[in-house]
Coordinates of C-alpha atoms in Angstrom, one line a residue:
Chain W
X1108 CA 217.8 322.6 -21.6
X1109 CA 219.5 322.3 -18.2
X1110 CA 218.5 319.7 -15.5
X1111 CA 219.4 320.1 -11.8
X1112 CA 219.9 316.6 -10.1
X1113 CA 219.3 317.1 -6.4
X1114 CA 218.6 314.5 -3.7
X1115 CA 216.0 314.5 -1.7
X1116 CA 217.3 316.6 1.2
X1117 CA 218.0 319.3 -1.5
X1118 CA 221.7 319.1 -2.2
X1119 CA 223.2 318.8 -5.6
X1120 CA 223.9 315.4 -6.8
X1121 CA 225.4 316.5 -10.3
X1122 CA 227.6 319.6 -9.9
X1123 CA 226.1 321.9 -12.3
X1124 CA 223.7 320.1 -14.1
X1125 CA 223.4 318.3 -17.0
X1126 CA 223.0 319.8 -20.5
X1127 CA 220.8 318.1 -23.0
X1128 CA 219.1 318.6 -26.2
X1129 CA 215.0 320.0 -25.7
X1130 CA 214.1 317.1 -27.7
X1131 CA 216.0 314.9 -25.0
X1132 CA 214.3 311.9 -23.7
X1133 CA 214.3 310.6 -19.7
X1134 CA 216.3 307.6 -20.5
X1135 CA 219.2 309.8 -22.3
X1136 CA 218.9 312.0 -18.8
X1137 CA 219.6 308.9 -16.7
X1138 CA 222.6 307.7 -19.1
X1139 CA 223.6 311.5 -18.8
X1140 CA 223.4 311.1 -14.3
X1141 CA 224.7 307.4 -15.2
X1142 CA 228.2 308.9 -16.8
X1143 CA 228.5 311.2 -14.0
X1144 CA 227.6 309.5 -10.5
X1145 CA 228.3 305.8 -11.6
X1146 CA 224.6 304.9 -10.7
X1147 CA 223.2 302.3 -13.6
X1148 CA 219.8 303.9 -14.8
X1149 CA 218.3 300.9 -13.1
X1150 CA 218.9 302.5 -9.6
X1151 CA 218.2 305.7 -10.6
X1152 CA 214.3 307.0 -9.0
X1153 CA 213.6 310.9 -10.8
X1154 CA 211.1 312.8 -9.2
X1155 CA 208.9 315.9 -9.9
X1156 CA 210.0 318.0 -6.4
X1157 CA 207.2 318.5 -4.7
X1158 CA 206.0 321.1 -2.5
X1159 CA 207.1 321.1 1.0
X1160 CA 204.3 319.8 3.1
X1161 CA 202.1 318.6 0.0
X1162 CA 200.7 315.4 0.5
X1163 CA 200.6 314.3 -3.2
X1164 CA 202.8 311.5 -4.6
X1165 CA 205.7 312.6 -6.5
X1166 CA 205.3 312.3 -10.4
X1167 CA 207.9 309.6 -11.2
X1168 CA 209.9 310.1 -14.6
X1169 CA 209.0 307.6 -16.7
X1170 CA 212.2 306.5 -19.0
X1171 CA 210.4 306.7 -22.7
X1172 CA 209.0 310.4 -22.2
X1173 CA 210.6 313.3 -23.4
X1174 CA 212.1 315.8 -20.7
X1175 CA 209.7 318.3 -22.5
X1176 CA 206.9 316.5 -21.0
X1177 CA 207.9 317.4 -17.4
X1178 CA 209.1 321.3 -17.9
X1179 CA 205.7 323.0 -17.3
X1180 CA 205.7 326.4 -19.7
X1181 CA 209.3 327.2 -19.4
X1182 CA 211.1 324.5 -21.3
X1183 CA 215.0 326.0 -20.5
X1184 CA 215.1 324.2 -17.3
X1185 CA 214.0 321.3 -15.1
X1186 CA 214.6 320.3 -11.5
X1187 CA 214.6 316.6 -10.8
X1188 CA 215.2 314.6 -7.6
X1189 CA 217.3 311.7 -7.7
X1190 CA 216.8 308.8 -4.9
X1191 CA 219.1 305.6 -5.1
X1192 CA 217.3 302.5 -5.1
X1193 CA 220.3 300.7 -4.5
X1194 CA 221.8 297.7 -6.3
X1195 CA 219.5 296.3 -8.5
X1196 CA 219.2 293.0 -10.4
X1197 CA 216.3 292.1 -12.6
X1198 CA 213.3 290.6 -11.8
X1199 CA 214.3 287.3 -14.1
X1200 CA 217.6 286.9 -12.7
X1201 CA 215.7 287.4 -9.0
X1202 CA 212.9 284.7 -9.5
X1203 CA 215.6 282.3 -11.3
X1204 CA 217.8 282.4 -8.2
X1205 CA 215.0 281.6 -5.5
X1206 CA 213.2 279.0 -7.7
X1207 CA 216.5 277.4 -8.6
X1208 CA 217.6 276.3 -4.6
X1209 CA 213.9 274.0 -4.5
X1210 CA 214.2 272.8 -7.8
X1211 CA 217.9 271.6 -6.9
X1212 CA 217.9 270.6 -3.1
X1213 CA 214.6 268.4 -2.4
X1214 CA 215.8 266.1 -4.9
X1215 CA 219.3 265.9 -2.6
X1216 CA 217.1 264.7 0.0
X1217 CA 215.1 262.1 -2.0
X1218 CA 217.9 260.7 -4.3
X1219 CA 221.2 260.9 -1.4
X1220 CA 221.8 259.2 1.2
X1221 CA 221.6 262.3 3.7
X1222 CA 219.6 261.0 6.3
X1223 CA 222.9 259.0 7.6
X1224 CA 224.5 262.5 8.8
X1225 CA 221.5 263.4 10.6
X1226 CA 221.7 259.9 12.5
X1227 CA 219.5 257.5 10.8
X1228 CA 221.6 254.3 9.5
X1229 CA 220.7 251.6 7.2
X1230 CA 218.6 251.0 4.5
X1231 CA 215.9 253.5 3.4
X1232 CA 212.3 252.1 1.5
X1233 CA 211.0 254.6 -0.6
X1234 CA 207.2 255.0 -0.6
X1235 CA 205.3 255.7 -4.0
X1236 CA 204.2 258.9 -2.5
X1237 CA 207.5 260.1 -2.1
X1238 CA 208.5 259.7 -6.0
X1239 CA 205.4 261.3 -7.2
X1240 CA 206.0 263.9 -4.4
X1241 CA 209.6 264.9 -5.9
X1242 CA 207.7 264.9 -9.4
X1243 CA 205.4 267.1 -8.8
X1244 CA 207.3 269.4 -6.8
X1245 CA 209.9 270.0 -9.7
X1246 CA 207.4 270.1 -12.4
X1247 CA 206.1 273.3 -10.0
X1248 CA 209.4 274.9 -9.5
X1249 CA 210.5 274.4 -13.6
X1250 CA 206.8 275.6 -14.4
X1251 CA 208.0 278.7 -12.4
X1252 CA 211.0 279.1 -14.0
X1253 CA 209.6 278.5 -18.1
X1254 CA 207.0 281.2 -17.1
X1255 CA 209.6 283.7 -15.6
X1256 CA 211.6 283.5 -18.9
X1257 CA 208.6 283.3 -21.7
X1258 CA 205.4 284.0 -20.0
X1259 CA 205.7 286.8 -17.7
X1260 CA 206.1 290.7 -18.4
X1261 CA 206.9 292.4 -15.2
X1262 CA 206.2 295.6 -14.8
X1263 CA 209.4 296.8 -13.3
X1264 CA 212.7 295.4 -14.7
X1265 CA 214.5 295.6 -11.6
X1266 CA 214.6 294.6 -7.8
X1267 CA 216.9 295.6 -4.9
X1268 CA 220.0 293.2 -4.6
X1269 CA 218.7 293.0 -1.2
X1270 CA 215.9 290.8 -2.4
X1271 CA 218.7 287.9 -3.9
X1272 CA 218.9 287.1 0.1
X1273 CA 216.1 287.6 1.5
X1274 CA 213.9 286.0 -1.0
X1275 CA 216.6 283.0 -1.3
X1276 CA 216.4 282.5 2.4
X1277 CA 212.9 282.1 2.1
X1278 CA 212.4 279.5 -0.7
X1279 CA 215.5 277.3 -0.5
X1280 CA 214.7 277.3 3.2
X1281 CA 211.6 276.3 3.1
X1282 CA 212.5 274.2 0.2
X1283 CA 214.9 272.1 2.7
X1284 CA 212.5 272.0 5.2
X1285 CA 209.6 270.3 3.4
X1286 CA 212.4 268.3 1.2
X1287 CA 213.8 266.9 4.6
X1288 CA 210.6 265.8 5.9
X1289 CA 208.5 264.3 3.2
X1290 CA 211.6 262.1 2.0
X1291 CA 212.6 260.8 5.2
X1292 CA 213.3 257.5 6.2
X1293 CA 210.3 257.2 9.0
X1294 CA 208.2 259.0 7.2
X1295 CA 204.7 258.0 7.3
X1296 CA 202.7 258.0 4.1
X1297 CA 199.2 258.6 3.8
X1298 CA 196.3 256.2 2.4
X1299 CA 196.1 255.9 -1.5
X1300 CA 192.6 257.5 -2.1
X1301 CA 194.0 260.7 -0.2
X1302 CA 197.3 260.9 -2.2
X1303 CA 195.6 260.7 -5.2
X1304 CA 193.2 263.2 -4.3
X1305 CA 195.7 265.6 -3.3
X1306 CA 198.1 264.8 -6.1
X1307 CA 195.1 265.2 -8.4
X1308 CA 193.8 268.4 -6.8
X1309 CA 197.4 269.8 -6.9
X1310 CA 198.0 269.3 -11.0
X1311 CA 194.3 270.7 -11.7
X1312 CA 195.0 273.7 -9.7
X1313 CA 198.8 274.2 -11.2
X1314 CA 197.1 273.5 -15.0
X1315 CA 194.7 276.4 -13.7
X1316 CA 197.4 279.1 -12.4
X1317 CA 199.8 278.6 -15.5
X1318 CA 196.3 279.7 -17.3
X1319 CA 195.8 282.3 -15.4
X1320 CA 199.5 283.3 -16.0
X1321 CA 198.6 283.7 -19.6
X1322 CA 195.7 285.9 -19.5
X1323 CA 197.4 288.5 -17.0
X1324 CA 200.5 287.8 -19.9
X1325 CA 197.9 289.4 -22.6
X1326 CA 196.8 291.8 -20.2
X1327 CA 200.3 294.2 -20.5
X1328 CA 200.8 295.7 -23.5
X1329 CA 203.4 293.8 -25.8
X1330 CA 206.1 297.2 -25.6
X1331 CA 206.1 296.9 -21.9
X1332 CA 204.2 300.3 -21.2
X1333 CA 202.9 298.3 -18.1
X1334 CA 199.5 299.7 -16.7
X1335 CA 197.1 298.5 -15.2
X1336 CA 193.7 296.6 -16.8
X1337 CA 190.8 295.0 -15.3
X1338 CA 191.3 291.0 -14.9
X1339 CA 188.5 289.3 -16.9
X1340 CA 188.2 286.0 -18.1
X1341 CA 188.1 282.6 -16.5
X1342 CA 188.5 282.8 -12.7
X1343 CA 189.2 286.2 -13.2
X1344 CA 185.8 286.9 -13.2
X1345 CA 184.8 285.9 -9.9
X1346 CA 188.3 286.9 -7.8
X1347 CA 190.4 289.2 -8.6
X1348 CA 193.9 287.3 -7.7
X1349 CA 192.8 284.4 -9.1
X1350 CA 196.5 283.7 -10.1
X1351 CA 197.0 283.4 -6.2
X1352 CA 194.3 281.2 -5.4
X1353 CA 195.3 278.6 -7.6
X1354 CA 198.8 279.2 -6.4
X1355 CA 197.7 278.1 -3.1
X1356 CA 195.2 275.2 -3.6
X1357 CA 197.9 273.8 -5.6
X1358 CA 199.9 273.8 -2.0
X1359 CA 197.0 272.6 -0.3
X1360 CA 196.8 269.8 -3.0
X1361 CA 200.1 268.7 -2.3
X1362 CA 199.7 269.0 1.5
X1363 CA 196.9 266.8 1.2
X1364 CA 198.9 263.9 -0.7
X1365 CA 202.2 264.0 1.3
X1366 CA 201.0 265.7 5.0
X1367 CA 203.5 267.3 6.5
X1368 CA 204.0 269.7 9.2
X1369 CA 206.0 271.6 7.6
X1370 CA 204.7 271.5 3.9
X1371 CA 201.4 273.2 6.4
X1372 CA 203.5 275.4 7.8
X1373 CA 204.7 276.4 4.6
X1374 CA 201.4 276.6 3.3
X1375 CA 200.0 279.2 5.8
X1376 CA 203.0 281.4 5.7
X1377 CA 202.8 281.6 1.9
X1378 CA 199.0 282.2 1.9
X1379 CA 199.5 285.2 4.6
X1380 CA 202.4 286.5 1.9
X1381 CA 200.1 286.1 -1.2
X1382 CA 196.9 287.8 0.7
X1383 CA 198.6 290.8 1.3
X1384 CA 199.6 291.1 -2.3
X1385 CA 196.0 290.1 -3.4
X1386 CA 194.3 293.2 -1.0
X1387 CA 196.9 295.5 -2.2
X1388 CA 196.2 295.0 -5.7
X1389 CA 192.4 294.9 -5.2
X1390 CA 192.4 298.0 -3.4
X1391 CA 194.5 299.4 -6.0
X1392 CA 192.3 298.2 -9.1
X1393 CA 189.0 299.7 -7.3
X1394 CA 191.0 303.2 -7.2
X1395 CA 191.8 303.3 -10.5
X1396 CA 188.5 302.4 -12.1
X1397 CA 186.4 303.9 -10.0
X1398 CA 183.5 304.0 -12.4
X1399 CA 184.2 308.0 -13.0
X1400 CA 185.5 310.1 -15.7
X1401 CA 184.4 307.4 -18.0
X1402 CA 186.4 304.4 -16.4
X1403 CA 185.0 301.7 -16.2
X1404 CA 183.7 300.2 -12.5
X1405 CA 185.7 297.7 -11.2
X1406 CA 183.1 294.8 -10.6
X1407 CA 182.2 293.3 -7.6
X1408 CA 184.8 290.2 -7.0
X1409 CA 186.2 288.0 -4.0
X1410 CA 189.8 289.1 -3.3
X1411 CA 191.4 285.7 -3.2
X1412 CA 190.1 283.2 -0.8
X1413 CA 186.4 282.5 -2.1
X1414 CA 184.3 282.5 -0.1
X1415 CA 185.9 283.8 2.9
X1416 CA 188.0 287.0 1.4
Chain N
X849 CA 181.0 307.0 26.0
X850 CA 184.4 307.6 24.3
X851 CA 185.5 309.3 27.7
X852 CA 184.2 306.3 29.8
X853 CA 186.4 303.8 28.0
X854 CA 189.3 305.9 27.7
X855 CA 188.6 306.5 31.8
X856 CA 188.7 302.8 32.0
X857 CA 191.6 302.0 30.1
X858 CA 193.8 304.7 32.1
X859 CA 192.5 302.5 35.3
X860 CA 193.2 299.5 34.0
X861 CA 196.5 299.8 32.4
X862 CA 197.3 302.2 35.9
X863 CA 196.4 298.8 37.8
X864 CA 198.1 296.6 35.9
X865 CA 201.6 298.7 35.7
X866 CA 201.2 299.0 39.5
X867 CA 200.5 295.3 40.0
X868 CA 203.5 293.9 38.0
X869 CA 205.7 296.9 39.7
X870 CA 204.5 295.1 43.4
X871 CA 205.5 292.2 41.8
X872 CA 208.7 293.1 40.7
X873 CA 209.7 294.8 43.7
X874 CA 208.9 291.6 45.5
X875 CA 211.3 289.6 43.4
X876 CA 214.3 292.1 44.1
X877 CA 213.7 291.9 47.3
X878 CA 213.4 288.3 48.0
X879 CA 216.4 288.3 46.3
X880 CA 218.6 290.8 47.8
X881 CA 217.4 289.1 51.2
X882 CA 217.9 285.5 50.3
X883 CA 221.3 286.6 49.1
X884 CA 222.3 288.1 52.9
X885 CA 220.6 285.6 54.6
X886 CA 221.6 282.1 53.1
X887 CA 223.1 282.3 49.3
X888 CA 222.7 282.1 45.3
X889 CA 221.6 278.2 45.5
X890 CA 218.4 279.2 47.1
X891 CA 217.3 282.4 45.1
X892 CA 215.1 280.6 42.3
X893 CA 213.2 278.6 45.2
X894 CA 212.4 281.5 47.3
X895 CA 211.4 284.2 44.2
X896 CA 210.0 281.7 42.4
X897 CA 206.2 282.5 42.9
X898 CA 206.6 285.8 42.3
X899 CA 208.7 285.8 39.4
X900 CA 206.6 283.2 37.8
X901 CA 203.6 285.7 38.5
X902 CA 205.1 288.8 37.3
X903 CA 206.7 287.5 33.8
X904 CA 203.8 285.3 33.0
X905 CA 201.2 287.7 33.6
X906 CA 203.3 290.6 31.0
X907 CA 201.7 287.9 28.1
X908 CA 198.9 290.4 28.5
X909 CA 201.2 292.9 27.0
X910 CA 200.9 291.5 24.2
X911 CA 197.0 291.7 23.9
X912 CA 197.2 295.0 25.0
X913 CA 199.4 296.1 21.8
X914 CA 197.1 294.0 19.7
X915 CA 193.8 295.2 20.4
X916 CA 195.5 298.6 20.4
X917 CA 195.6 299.5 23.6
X918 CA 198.7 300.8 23.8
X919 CA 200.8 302.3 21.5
X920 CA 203.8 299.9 21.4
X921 CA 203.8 297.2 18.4
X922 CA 203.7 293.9 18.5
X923 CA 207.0 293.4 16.5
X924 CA 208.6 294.6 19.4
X925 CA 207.2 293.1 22.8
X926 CA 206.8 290.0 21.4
X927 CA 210.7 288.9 21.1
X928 CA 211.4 290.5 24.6
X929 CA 208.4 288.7 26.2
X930 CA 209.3 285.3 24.3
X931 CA 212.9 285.6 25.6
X932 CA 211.7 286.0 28.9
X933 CA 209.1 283.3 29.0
X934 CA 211.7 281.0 27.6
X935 CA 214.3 281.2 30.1
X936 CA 211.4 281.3 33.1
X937 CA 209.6 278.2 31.9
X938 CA 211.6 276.9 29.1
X939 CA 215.3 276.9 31.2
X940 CA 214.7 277.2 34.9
X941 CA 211.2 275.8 35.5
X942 CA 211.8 272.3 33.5
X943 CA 215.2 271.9 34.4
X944 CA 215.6 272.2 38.3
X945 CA 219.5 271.4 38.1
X946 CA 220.3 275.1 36.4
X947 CA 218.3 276.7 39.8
X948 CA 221.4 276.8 42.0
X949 CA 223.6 278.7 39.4
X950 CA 225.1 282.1 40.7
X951 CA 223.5 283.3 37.1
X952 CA 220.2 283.1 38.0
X953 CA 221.0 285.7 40.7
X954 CA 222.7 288.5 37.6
X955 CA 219.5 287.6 35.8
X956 CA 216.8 288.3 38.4
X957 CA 218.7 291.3 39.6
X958 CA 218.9 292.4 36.2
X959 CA 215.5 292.2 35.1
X960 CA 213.6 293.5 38.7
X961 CA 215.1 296.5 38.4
X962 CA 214.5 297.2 34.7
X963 CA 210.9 296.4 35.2
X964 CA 210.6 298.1 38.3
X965 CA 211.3 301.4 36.7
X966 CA 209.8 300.3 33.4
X967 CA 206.1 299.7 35.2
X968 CA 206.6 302.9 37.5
X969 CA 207.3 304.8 34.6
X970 CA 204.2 303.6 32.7
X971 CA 202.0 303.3 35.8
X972 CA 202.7 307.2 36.3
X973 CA 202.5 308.2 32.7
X974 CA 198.7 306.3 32.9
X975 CA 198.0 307.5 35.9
X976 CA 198.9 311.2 35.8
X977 CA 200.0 312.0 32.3
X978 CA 203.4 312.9 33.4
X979 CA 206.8 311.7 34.5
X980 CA 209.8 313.3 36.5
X981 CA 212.3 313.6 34.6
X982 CA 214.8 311.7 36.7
X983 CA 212.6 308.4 36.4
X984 CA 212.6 309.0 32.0
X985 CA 216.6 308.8 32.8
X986 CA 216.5 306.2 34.4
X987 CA 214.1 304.2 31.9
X988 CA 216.4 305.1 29.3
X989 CA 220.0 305.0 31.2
X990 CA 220.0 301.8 33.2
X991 CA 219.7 299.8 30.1
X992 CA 223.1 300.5 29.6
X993 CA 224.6 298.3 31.8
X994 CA 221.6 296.3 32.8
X995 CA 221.0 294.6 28.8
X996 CA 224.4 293.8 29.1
X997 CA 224.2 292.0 32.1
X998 CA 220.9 290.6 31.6
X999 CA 221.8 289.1 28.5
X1000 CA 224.7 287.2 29.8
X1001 CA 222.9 286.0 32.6
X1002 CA 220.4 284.6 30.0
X1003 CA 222.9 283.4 27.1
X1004 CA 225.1 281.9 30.3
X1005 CA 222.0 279.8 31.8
X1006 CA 220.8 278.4 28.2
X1007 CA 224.5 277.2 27.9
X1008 CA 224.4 275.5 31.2
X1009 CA 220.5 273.7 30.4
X1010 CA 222.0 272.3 27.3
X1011 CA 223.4 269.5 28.4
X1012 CA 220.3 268.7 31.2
X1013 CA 217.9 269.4 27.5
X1014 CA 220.0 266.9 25.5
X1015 CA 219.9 264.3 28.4
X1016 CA 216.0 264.5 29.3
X1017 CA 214.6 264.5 26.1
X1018 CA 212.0 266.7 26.7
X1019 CA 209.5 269.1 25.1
X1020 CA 210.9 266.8 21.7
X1021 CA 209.1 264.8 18.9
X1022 CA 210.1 262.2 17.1
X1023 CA 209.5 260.2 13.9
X1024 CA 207.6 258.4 12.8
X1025 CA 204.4 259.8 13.7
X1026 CA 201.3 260.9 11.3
X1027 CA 201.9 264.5 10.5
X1028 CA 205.7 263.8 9.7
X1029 CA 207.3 266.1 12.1
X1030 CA 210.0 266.3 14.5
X1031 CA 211.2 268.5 17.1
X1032 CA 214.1 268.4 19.0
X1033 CA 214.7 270.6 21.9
X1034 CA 218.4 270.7 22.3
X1035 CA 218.6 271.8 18.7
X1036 CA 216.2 274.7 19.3
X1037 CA 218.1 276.0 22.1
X1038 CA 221.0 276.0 20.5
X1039 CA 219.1 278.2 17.4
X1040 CA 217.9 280.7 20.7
X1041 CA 221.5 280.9 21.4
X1042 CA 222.8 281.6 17.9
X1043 CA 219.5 284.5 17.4
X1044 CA 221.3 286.1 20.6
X1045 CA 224.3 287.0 18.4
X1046 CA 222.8 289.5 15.7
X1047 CA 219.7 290.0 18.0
X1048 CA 221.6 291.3 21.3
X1049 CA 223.4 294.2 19.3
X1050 CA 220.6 295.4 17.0
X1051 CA 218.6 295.9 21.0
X1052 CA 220.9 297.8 21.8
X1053 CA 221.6 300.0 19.4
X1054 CA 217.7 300.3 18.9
X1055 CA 217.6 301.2 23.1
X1056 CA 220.5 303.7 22.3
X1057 CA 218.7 305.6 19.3
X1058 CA 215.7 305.4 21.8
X1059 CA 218.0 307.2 24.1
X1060 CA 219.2 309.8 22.3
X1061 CA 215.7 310.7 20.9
X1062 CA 214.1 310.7 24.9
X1063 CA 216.7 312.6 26.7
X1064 CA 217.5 315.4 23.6
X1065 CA 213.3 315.6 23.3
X1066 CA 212.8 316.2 27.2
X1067 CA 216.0 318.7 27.6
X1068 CA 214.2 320.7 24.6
X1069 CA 210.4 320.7 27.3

């Protein structure tokens, strides 16, 4: 069959088409646009066109299908639109990069004597808070990175390059600025009861989100068909982002034990981040199993922040 | 009842536009007067109630796009009207010894005159659903030099606080304290300063698009 590339303002983006067999699947089509534009698969967004003015969402080409499942009836050609995504990089090579800068610069500021450039002479006394603050703040960041290589199954492969910076800036920023604070000389440690509390709040909560890893893990299918299933199982059954709520007691946790400013700081901007991603995904899981058409009904369940949202 | 509030709001937001265009138009004028009569030195000192009044008071701006009022979001007032409320209070308020600068006359000239047609231009719009054609050119011309100067008026006058800010001490925190934070002023002026470099030209070019999309949609009325 022959497939006409356009972009999305109609004009050809693969002068005269590309030739492949009927029995040709989407992934040889992208390797087929890939030879001819340059543009790695990854990049590569096909669309159904759709009809001028039509509000539907375009029907993405998904790379396992066959072409045939797109050509409705007449099977000798098919119109595709092509939109570049852009660089891309994949999602384990992304989440390495931002969780590397925190796992590598607060320990700069605990075990180097930094403090001297930013004025403060002399001898530094380290407070026990401070140790278990930079051991517990590592464990999180290589608990991040052990589950982005052998516990997580993303449901795309790819991100936009774009996302290396910003996402970077974000993390190793904010890792600098907690790092700097809670290890410096005049810092001010709390009383014991509290940093235990918080220290010990903190781990519970981590043991509880790398759980909750798991059982979204067995959720996706082992092939990576991705998909979506209802969340069920330990806190799963009460919120729906329980993954997130864990993820942010164990902030508050640590907050708690070290009180900073800035560890606060961090805490409410990540919890703002985190509860837009937690109503987007309940809004999208009560959509898709609407209770019709012999799906089942998503249950009642807090979003993220029991009992407030 | 829908027409009652939406009666209301015109009236409001017509009294307000009006108000801060009195304002304004006090400000320039003080100015362009204390200018012929005495000199630079003494422009802060005699505009200084009204331009406290008139920048302060464009906070409510900011409620206005966030209970929906009007139209324009909140990503975009709020850097303008954070700019502005840092030089007023945050440059020549706390530190007296930048008043006298010739700057602070670029900067209040500047900004009256932007306002002044920005708040006639809305306080019409409000009030009568419609605006001459010659004021939308205006709104979307005299930025054009205006930014430009009103930038460097503001960029210049940080500069010359910075060494006052380093020397007082003020508005900073220091260590040790009980929620482990610190905050040093000079160091955050000097961040405003380097946020005027990419900031200042993506305005612009933002105001210029703006432009372009204004004055090609009115010639097509």
């Amino acid at each position: 069959m022959k497939v006409t590339v356009v972009s999305r303002s109609g004009r050809e983006v693969v002068k005269g088409g590309i030739q492949l067999d009927d029995s040709a699947t989407v992934a040889d089509l992208q390797e087929a646009i890939h030879k001819r534009t340059k543009k790695h698969p990854s990049r590569q967004r096909l669309t159904l066109p759709v009809q001028p003015g039509s509000k539907e969402r375009p029907v993405v080409l998904n790379y396992k299908k066959s072409l045939k499942d797109f050509t409705s009836g007449n099977s000798e050609t098919l119109t595709v639109v092509f939109k570049d995504l852009g660089p891309q990089v994949s999602y384990r090579t992304l989440f390495f990069c931002e969780y590397l800068g925190p796992l590598l610069l607060y320990p700069v500021f605990y075990y180097f004597p930094v403090y001297q450039y930013f004025g403060y002479k002399g001898e530094r006394v380290i407070h026990p808070v401070q140790t278990y603050a930079l051991y517990y703040w590592c464990f999180h960041y290589a608990k991040r990175i052990l589950e982005t290589f052998f516990v997580h199954r993303f449901s795309h492969a790819t991100s936009p390059l774009s996302n290396v910076f910003r996402n970077c800036a974000y993390y190793w920023t904010f890792g600098s600025f907690i790092a700097y604070y809670v290890n410096h000389p005049l810092y001010t440690p709390v009383g014991d009861l509290q940093m235990k509390i918080g220290f010990g709040f903190g781990i519970l909560c981590q043991i509880s989100n790398f759980y909750c890893h798991i059982i979204l893990k067995n959720l996706r299918r082992p092939d990576g068909e991705g998909g979506y299933q209802i969340p069920k199982g330990f806190l799963f059954n009460i919120v729906t982002c329980a993954n997130y709520t864990t993820e942010i007691y164990q902030w508050l946790g640590f907050n708690i034990a070290t009180q900073t400013i800035a560890g606060y700081i961090f805490l409410v901007v990540a919890t703002f981040i985190m509860t837009n991603w937690a109503f987007a995904k309940h809004r999208r899981l009560r959509k898709l199993f609407d209770g019709k058409d012999g799906r089942p009904r998503y249950p009642r369940r807090w979003i993220i922040l029991p009992p407030f949202l | 009842m829908a027409g009652f509030f939406s009666l209301l709001r015109r009236l409001y937001l017509t009294a307000y536009n009006f108000t801060l265009l009195v304002g304004w138009f006090q400000v320039l004028y003080i100015v362009l007067r204390t200018l012929k009569e005495s000199g630079h030195e003494n422009i802060y000192r005699a505009a200084e109630k009204p331009l406290l009044f008139a920048q302060t008071a464009a906070v409510l701006e900011i409620l206005h796009g966030l209970v929906g009022l009007v139209r324009s979001p909140v990503t975009a007032t709020l850097p303008q009207i954070g700019s502005r409320l840092f030089l007023v209070w945050g440059i020549l308020w706390s530190f007296p010894e930048t008043r006298t600068h010739v700057l602070v006359t670029s900067l209040l000239i500047s900004w009256s005159i932007t306002e002044i047609i920005r708040y006639f231009f809305f306080g019409l719009k409000e009030a009568f659903g419609y605006t001459p054609s010659w004021l939308l050119w205006l709104r979307y011309s005299t930025f054009l030099v205006l930014y430009p100067t009103g930038i460097s008026s503001e960029v210049g006058l940080i500069y010359i606080a910075l060494p006052f800010i380093k020397a007082s001490e003020k508005y900073c925190l220091r260590m040790p304290n009980k929620w482990n934070f610190s905050f040093d002023y000079f160091y955050a002026a000097i961040v405003v300063l380097g946020i005027y470099v990419p900031g200042s030209p993506h305005l612009y070019s933002y105001m210029l698009a703006q432009r372009k999309k204004a004055l090609s949609k009115s010639k097509k009325e």
